[in-house]
PDB file of C-alpha atoms in Angstrom:
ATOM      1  CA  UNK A   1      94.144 111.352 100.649  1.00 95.00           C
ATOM      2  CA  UNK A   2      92.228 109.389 102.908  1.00 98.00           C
ATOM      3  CA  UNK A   3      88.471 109.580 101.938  1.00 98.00           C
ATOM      4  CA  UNK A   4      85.103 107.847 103.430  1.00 98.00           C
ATOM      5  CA  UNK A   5      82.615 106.833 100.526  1.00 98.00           C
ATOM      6  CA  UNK A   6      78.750 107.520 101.163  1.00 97.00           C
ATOM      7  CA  UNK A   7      77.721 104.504 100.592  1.00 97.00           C
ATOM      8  CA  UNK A   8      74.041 103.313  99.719  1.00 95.00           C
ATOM      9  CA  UNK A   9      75.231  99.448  98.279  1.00 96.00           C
ATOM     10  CA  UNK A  10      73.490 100.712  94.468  1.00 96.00           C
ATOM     11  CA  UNK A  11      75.430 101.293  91.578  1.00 98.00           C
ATOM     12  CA  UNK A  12      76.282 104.587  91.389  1.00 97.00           C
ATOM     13  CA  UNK A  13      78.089 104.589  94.897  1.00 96.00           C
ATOM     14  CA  UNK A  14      80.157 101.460  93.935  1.00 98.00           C
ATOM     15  CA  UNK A  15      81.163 102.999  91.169  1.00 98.00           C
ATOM     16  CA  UNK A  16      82.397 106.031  92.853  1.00 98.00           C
ATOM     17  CA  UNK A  17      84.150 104.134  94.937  1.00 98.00           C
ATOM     18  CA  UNK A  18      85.790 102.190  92.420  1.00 98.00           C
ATOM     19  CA  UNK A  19      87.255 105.502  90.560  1.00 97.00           C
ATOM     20  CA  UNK A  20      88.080 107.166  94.035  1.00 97.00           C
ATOM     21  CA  UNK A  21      89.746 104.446  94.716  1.00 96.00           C
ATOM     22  CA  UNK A  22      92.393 104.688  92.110  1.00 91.00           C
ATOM     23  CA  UNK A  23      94.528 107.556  93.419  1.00 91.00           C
ATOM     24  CA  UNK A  24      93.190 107.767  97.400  1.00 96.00           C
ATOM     25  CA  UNK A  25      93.029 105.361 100.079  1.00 98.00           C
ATOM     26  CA  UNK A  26      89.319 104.806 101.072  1.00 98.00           C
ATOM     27  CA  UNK A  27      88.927 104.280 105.312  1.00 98.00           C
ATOM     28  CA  UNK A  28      85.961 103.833 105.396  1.00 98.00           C
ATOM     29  CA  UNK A  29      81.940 103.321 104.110  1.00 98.00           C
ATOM     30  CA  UNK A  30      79.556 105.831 105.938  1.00 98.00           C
ATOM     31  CA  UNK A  31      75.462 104.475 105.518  1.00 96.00           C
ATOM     32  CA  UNK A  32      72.807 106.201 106.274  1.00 94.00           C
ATOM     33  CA  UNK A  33      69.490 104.044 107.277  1.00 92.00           C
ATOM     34  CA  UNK A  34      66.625 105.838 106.362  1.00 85.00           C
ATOM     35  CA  UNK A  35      63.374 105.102 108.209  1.00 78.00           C
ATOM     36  CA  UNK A  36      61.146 106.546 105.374  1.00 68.00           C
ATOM     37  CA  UNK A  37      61.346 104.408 101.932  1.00 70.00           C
ATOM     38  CA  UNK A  38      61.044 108.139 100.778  1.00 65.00           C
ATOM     39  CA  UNK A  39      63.880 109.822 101.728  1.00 64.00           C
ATOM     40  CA  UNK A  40      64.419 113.006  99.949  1.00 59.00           C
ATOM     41  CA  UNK A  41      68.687 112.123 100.570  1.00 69.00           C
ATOM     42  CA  UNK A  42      69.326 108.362 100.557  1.00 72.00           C
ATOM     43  CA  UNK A  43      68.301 105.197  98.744  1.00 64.00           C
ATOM     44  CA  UNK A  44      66.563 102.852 100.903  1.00 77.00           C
ATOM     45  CA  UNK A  45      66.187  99.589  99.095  1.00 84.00           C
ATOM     46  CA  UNK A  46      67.983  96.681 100.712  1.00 92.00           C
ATOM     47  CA  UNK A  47      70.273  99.234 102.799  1.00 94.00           C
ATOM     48  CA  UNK A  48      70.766  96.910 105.684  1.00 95.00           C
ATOM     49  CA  UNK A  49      72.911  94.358 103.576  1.00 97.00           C
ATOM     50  CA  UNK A  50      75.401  96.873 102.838  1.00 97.00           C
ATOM     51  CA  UNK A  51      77.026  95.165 105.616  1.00 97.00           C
ATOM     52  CA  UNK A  52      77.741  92.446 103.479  1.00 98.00           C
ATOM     53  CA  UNK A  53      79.265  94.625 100.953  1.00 98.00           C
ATOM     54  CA  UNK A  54      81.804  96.602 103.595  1.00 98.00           C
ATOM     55  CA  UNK A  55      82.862  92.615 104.688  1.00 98.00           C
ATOM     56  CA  UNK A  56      83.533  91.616 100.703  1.00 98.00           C
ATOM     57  CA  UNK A  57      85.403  95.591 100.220  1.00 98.00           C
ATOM     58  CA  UNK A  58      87.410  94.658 103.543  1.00 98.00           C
ATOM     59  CA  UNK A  59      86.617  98.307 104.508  1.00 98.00           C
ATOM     60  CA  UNK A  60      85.288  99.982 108.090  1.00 98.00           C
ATOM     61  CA  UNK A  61      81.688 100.439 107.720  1.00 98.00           C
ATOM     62  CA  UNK A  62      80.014 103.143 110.083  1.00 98.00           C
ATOM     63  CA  UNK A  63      75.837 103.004 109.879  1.00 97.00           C
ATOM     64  CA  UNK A  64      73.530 105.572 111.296  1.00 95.00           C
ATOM     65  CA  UNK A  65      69.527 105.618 111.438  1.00 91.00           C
ATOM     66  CA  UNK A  66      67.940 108.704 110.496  1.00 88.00           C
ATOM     67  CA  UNK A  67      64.176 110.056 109.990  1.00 78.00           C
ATOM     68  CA  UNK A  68      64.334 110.742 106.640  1.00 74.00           C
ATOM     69  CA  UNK A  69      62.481 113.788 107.014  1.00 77.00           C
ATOM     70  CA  UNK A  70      63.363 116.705 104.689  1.00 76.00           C
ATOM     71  CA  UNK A  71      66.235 118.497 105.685  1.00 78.00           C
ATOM     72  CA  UNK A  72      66.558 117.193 109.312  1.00 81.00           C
ATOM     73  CA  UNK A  73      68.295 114.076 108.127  1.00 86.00           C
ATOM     74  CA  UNK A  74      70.947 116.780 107.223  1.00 91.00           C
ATOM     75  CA  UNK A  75      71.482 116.257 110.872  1.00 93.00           C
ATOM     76  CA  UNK A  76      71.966 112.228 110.950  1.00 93.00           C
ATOM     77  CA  UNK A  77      74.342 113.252 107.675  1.00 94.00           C
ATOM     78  CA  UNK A  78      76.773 115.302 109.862  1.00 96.00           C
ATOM     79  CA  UNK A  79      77.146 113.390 112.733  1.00 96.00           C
ATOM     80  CA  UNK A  80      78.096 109.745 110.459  1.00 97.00           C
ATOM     81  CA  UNK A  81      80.497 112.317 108.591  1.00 98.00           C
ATOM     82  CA  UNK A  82      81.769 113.673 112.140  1.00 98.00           C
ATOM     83  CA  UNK A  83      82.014 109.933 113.173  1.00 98.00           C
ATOM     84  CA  UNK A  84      84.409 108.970 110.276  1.00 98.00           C
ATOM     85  CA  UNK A  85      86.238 112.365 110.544  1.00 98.00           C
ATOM     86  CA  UNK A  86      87.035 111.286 114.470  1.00 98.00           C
ATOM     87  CA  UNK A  87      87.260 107.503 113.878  1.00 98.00           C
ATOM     88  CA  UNK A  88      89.332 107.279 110.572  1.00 98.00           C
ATOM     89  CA  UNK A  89      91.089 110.525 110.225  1.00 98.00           C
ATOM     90  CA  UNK A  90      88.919 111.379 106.778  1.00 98.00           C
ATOM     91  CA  UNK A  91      89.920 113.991 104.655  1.00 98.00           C
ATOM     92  CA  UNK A  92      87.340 113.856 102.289  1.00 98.00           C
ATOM     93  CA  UNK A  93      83.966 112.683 101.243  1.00 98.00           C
ATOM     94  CA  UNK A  94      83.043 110.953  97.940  1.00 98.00           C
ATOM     95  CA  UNK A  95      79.240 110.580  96.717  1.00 97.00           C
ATOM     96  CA  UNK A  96      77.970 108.928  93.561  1.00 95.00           C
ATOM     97  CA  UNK A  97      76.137 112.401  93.081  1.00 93.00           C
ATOM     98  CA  UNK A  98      74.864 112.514  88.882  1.00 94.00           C
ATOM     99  CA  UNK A  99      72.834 115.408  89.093  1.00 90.00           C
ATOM    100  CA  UNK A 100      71.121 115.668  91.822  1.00 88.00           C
ATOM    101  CA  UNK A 101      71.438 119.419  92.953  1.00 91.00           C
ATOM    102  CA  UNK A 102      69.230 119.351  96.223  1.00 87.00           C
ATOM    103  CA  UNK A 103      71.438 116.394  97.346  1.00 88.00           C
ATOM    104  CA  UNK A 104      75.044 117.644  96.226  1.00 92.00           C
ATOM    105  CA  UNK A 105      74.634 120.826  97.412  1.00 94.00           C
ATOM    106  CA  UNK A 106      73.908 119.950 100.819  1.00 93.00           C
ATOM    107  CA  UNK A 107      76.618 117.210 101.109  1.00 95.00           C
ATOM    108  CA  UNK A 108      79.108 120.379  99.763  1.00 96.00           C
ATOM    109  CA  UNK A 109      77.652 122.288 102.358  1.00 96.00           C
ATOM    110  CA  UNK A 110      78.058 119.874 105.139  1.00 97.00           C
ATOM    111  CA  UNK A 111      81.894 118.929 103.828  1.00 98.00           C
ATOM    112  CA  UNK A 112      82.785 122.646 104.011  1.00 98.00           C
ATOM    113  CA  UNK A 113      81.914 123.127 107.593  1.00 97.00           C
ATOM    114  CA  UNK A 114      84.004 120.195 108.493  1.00 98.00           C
ATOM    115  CA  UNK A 115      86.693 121.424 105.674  1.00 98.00           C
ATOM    116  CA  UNK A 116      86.782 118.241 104.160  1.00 98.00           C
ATOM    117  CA  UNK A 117      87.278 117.921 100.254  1.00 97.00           C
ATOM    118  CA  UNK A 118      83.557 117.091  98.901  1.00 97.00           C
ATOM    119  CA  UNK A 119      84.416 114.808  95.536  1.00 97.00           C
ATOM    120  CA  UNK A 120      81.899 113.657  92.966  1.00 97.00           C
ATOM    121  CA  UNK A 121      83.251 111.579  90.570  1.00 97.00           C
ATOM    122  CA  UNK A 122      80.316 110.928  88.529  1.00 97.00           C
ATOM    123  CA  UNK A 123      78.862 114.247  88.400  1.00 96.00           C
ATOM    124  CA  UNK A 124      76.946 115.165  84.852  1.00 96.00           C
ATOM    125  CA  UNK A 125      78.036 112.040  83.216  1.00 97.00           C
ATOM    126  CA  UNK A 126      75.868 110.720  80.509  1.00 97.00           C
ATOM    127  CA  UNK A 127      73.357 108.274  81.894  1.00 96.00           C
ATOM    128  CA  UNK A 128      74.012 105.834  78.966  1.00 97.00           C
ATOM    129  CA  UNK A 129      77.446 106.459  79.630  1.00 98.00           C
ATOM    130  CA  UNK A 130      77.572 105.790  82.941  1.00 98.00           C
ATOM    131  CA  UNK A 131      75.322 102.226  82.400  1.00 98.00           C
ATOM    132  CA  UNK A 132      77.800 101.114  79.944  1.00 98.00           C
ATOM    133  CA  UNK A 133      80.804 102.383  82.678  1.00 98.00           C
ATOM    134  CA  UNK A 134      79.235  99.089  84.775  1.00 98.00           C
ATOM    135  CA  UNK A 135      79.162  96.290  81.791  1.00 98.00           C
ATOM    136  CA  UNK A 136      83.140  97.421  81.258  1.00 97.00           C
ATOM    137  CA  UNK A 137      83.957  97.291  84.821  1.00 96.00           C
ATOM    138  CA  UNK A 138      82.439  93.952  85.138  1.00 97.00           C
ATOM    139  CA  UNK A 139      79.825  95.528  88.339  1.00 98.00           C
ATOM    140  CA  UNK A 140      77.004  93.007  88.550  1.00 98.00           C
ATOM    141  CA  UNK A 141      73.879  94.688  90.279  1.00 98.00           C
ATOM    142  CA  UNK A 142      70.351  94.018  90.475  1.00 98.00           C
ATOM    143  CA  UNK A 143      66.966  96.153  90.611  1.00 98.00           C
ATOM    144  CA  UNK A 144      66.022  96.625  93.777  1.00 97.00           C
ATOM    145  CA  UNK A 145      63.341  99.495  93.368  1.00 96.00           C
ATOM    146  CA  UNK A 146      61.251 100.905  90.526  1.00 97.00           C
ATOM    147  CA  UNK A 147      58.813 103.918  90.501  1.00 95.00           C
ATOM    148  CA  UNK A 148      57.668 105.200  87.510  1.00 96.00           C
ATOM    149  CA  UNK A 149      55.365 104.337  84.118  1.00 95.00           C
ATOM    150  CA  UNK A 150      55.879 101.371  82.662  1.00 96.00           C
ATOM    151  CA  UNK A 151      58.204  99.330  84.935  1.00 97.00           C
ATOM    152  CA  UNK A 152      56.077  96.434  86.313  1.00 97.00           C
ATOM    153  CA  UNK A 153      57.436  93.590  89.311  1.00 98.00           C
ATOM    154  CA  UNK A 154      59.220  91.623  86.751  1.00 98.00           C
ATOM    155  CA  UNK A 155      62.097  94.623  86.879  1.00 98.00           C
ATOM    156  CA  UNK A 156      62.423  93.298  90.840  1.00 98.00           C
ATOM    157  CA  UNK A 157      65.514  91.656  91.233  1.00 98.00           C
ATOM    158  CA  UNK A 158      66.239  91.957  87.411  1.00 98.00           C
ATOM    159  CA  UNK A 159      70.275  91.941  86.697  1.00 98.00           C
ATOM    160  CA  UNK A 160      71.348  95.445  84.707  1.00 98.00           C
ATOM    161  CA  UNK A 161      73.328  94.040  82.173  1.00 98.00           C
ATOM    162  CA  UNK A 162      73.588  94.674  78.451  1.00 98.00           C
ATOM    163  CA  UNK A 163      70.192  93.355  77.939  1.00 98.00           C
ATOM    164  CA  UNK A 164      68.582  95.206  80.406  1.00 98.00           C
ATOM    165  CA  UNK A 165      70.545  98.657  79.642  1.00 98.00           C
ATOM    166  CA  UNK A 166      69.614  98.567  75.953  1.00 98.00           C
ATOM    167  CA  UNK A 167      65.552  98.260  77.293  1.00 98.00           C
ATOM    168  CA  UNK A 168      66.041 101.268  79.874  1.00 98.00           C
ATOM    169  CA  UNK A 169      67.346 103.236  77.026  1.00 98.00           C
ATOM    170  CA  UNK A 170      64.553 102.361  74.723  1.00 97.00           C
ATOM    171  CA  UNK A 171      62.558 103.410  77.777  1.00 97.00           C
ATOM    172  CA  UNK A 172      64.602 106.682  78.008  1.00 97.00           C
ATOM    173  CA  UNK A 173      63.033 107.136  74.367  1.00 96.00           C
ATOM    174  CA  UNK A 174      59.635 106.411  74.593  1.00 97.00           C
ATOM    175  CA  UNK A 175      58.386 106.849  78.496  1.00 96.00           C
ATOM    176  CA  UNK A 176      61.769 109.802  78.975  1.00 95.00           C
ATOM    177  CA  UNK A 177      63.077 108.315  81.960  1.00 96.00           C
ATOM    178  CA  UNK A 178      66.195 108.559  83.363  1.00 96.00           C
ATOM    179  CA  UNK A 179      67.750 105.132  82.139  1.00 97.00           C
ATOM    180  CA  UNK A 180      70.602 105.157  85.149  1.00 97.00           C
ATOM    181  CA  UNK A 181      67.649 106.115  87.112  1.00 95.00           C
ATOM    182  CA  UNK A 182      69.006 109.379  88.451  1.00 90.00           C
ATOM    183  CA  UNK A 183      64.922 110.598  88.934  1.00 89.00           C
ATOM    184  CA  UNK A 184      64.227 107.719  91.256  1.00 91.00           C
ATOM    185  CA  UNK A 185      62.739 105.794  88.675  1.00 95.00           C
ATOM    186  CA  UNK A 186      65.146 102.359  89.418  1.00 96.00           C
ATOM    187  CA  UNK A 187      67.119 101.588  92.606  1.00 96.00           C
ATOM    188  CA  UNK A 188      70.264  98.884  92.347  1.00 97.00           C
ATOM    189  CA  UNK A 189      72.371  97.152  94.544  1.00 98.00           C
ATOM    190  CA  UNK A 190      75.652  95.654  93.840  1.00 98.00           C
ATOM    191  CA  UNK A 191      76.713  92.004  94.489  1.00 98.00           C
ATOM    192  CA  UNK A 192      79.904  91.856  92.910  1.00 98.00           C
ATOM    193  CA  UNK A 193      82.450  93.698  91.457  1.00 98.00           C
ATOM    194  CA  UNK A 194      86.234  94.370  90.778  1.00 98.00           C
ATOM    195  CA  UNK A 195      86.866  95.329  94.516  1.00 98.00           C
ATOM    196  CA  UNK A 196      84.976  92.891  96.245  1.00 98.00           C
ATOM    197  CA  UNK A 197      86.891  89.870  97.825  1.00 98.00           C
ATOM    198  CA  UNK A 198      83.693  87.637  97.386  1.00 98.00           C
ATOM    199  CA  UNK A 199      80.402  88.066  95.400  1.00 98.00           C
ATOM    200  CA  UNK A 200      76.811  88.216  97.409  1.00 98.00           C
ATOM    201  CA  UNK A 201      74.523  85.613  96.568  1.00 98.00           C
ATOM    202  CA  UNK A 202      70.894  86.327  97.041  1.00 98.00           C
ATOM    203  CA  UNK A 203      69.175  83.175  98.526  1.00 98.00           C
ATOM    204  CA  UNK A 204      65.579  84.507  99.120  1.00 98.00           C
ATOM    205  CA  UNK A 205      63.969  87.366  98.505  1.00 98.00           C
ATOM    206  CA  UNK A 206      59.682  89.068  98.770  1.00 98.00           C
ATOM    207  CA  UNK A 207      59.021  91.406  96.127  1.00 97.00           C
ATOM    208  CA  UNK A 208      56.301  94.256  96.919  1.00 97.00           C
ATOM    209  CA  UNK A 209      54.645  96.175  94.172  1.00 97.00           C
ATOM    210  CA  UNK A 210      51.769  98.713  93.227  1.00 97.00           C
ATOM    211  CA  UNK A 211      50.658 100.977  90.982  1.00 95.00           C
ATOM    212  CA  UNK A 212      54.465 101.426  88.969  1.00 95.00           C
ATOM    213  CA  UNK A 213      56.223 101.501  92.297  1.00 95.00           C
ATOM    214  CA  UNK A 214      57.684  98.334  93.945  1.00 96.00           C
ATOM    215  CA  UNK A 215      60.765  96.879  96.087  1.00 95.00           C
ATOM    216  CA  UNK A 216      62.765  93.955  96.574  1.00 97.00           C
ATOM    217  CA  UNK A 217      62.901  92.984  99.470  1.00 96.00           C
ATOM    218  CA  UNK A 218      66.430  90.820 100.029  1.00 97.00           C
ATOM    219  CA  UNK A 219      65.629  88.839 102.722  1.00 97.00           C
ATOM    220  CA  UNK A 220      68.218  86.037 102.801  1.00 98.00           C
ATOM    221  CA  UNK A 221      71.909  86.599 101.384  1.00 98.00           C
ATOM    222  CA  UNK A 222      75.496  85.662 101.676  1.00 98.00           C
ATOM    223  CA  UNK A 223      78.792  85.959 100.773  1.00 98.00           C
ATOM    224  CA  UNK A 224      80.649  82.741  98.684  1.00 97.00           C
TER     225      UNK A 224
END
């Protein structure tokens, strides 16, 4: 089946990928550039080099702006979806949806009026799970975004590997986050893995942080 991947350049949409991947030939990655760091639908942090990632994948990449306002990004949603349907003869969407209801619902919603098959491959799987799913699939990602109690800038650009799992599920303990981050409380974005032809190296980079909420910035990178 020929599928387009939502694709956001963080963890959890890599790794969809990577198990869609297995049994389906992907056509495409659809993006969605939010103009609110907010958005109720779609991570934000360094969204625009995603472009990097589609060139090391060797797939089509198709990139929309929206608003990011509640609900009417819906909109920006079904017309990228429409794009790939017309474009790359789709038959399918796949999202790194956890557990997100208000998000997986809608994306269902959307993929029904188009009839298109609406698969989550990572739905309900156990956070700690799912972190150890990217130290056995050798899927190198950094931090890109915190906002919650206790994370402070030095989690900005931070590599989530076995060190840094085992303190976000100490965290999970103690502060009861989300370790994978599925209530906002980390962003990621990948810069190599199985299915990339290259790896993205991060030359320079601003990080911006208040209050338990803070970004990264990526502000020079390539591919080697």
């Amino acid at each position: 089946m020929k599928l387009g991947i939502l694709f956001s350049g963080g963890k959890d949409s890599y790794l969809a990928l990577q198990y869609a991947s297995g049994e389906n030939e992907i056509s495409c990655l659809l993006t969605l550039e939010s103009k609110k760091e907010d958005s109720w639908m779609f991570h934000t942090p360094a969204i625009e080099w995603t472009k990097l990632q589609a060139e090391a994948l060797g797939l089509n990449h198709l990139t929309k702006e929206t608003s990011g306002i509640k609900e009417e990004e819906l909109g920006d949603l079904k017309s990228i979806i429409e794009s790939a349907v017309s474009k790359h003869s789709i038959e399918g969407i796949v999202t790194g949806a956890l557990a997100s209801v208000y998000q997986s619902t809608r994306i269902q919603k959307i993929c029904n009026e188009l009839n298109l098959w609406c698969f989550n491959p990572l739905w309900q799987m156990p956070q700690n799970v799912l972190l150890q799913e990217l130290i056995s699939n050798n899927i190198e990602s950094i931090i890109t975004g915190v906002a919650a109690e206790p994370f402070d800038a030095s989690w900005l650009g931070r590599p989530i590997d076995s060190n840094c799992i085992d303190n976000l599920l100490t965290l999970e303990s103690s502060h009861r986050i989300n370790p994978a981050g599925e209530g906002g409380e980390i962003e990621s974005f990948v810069i190599n893995a199985p299915l990339f032809t290259k790896s993205i190296s991060v030359t320079k980079s601003q990080k911006y942080y208040s209050n338990f909420s803070g970004r990264l910035e990526i502000q020079e990178a390539f591919l080697q």
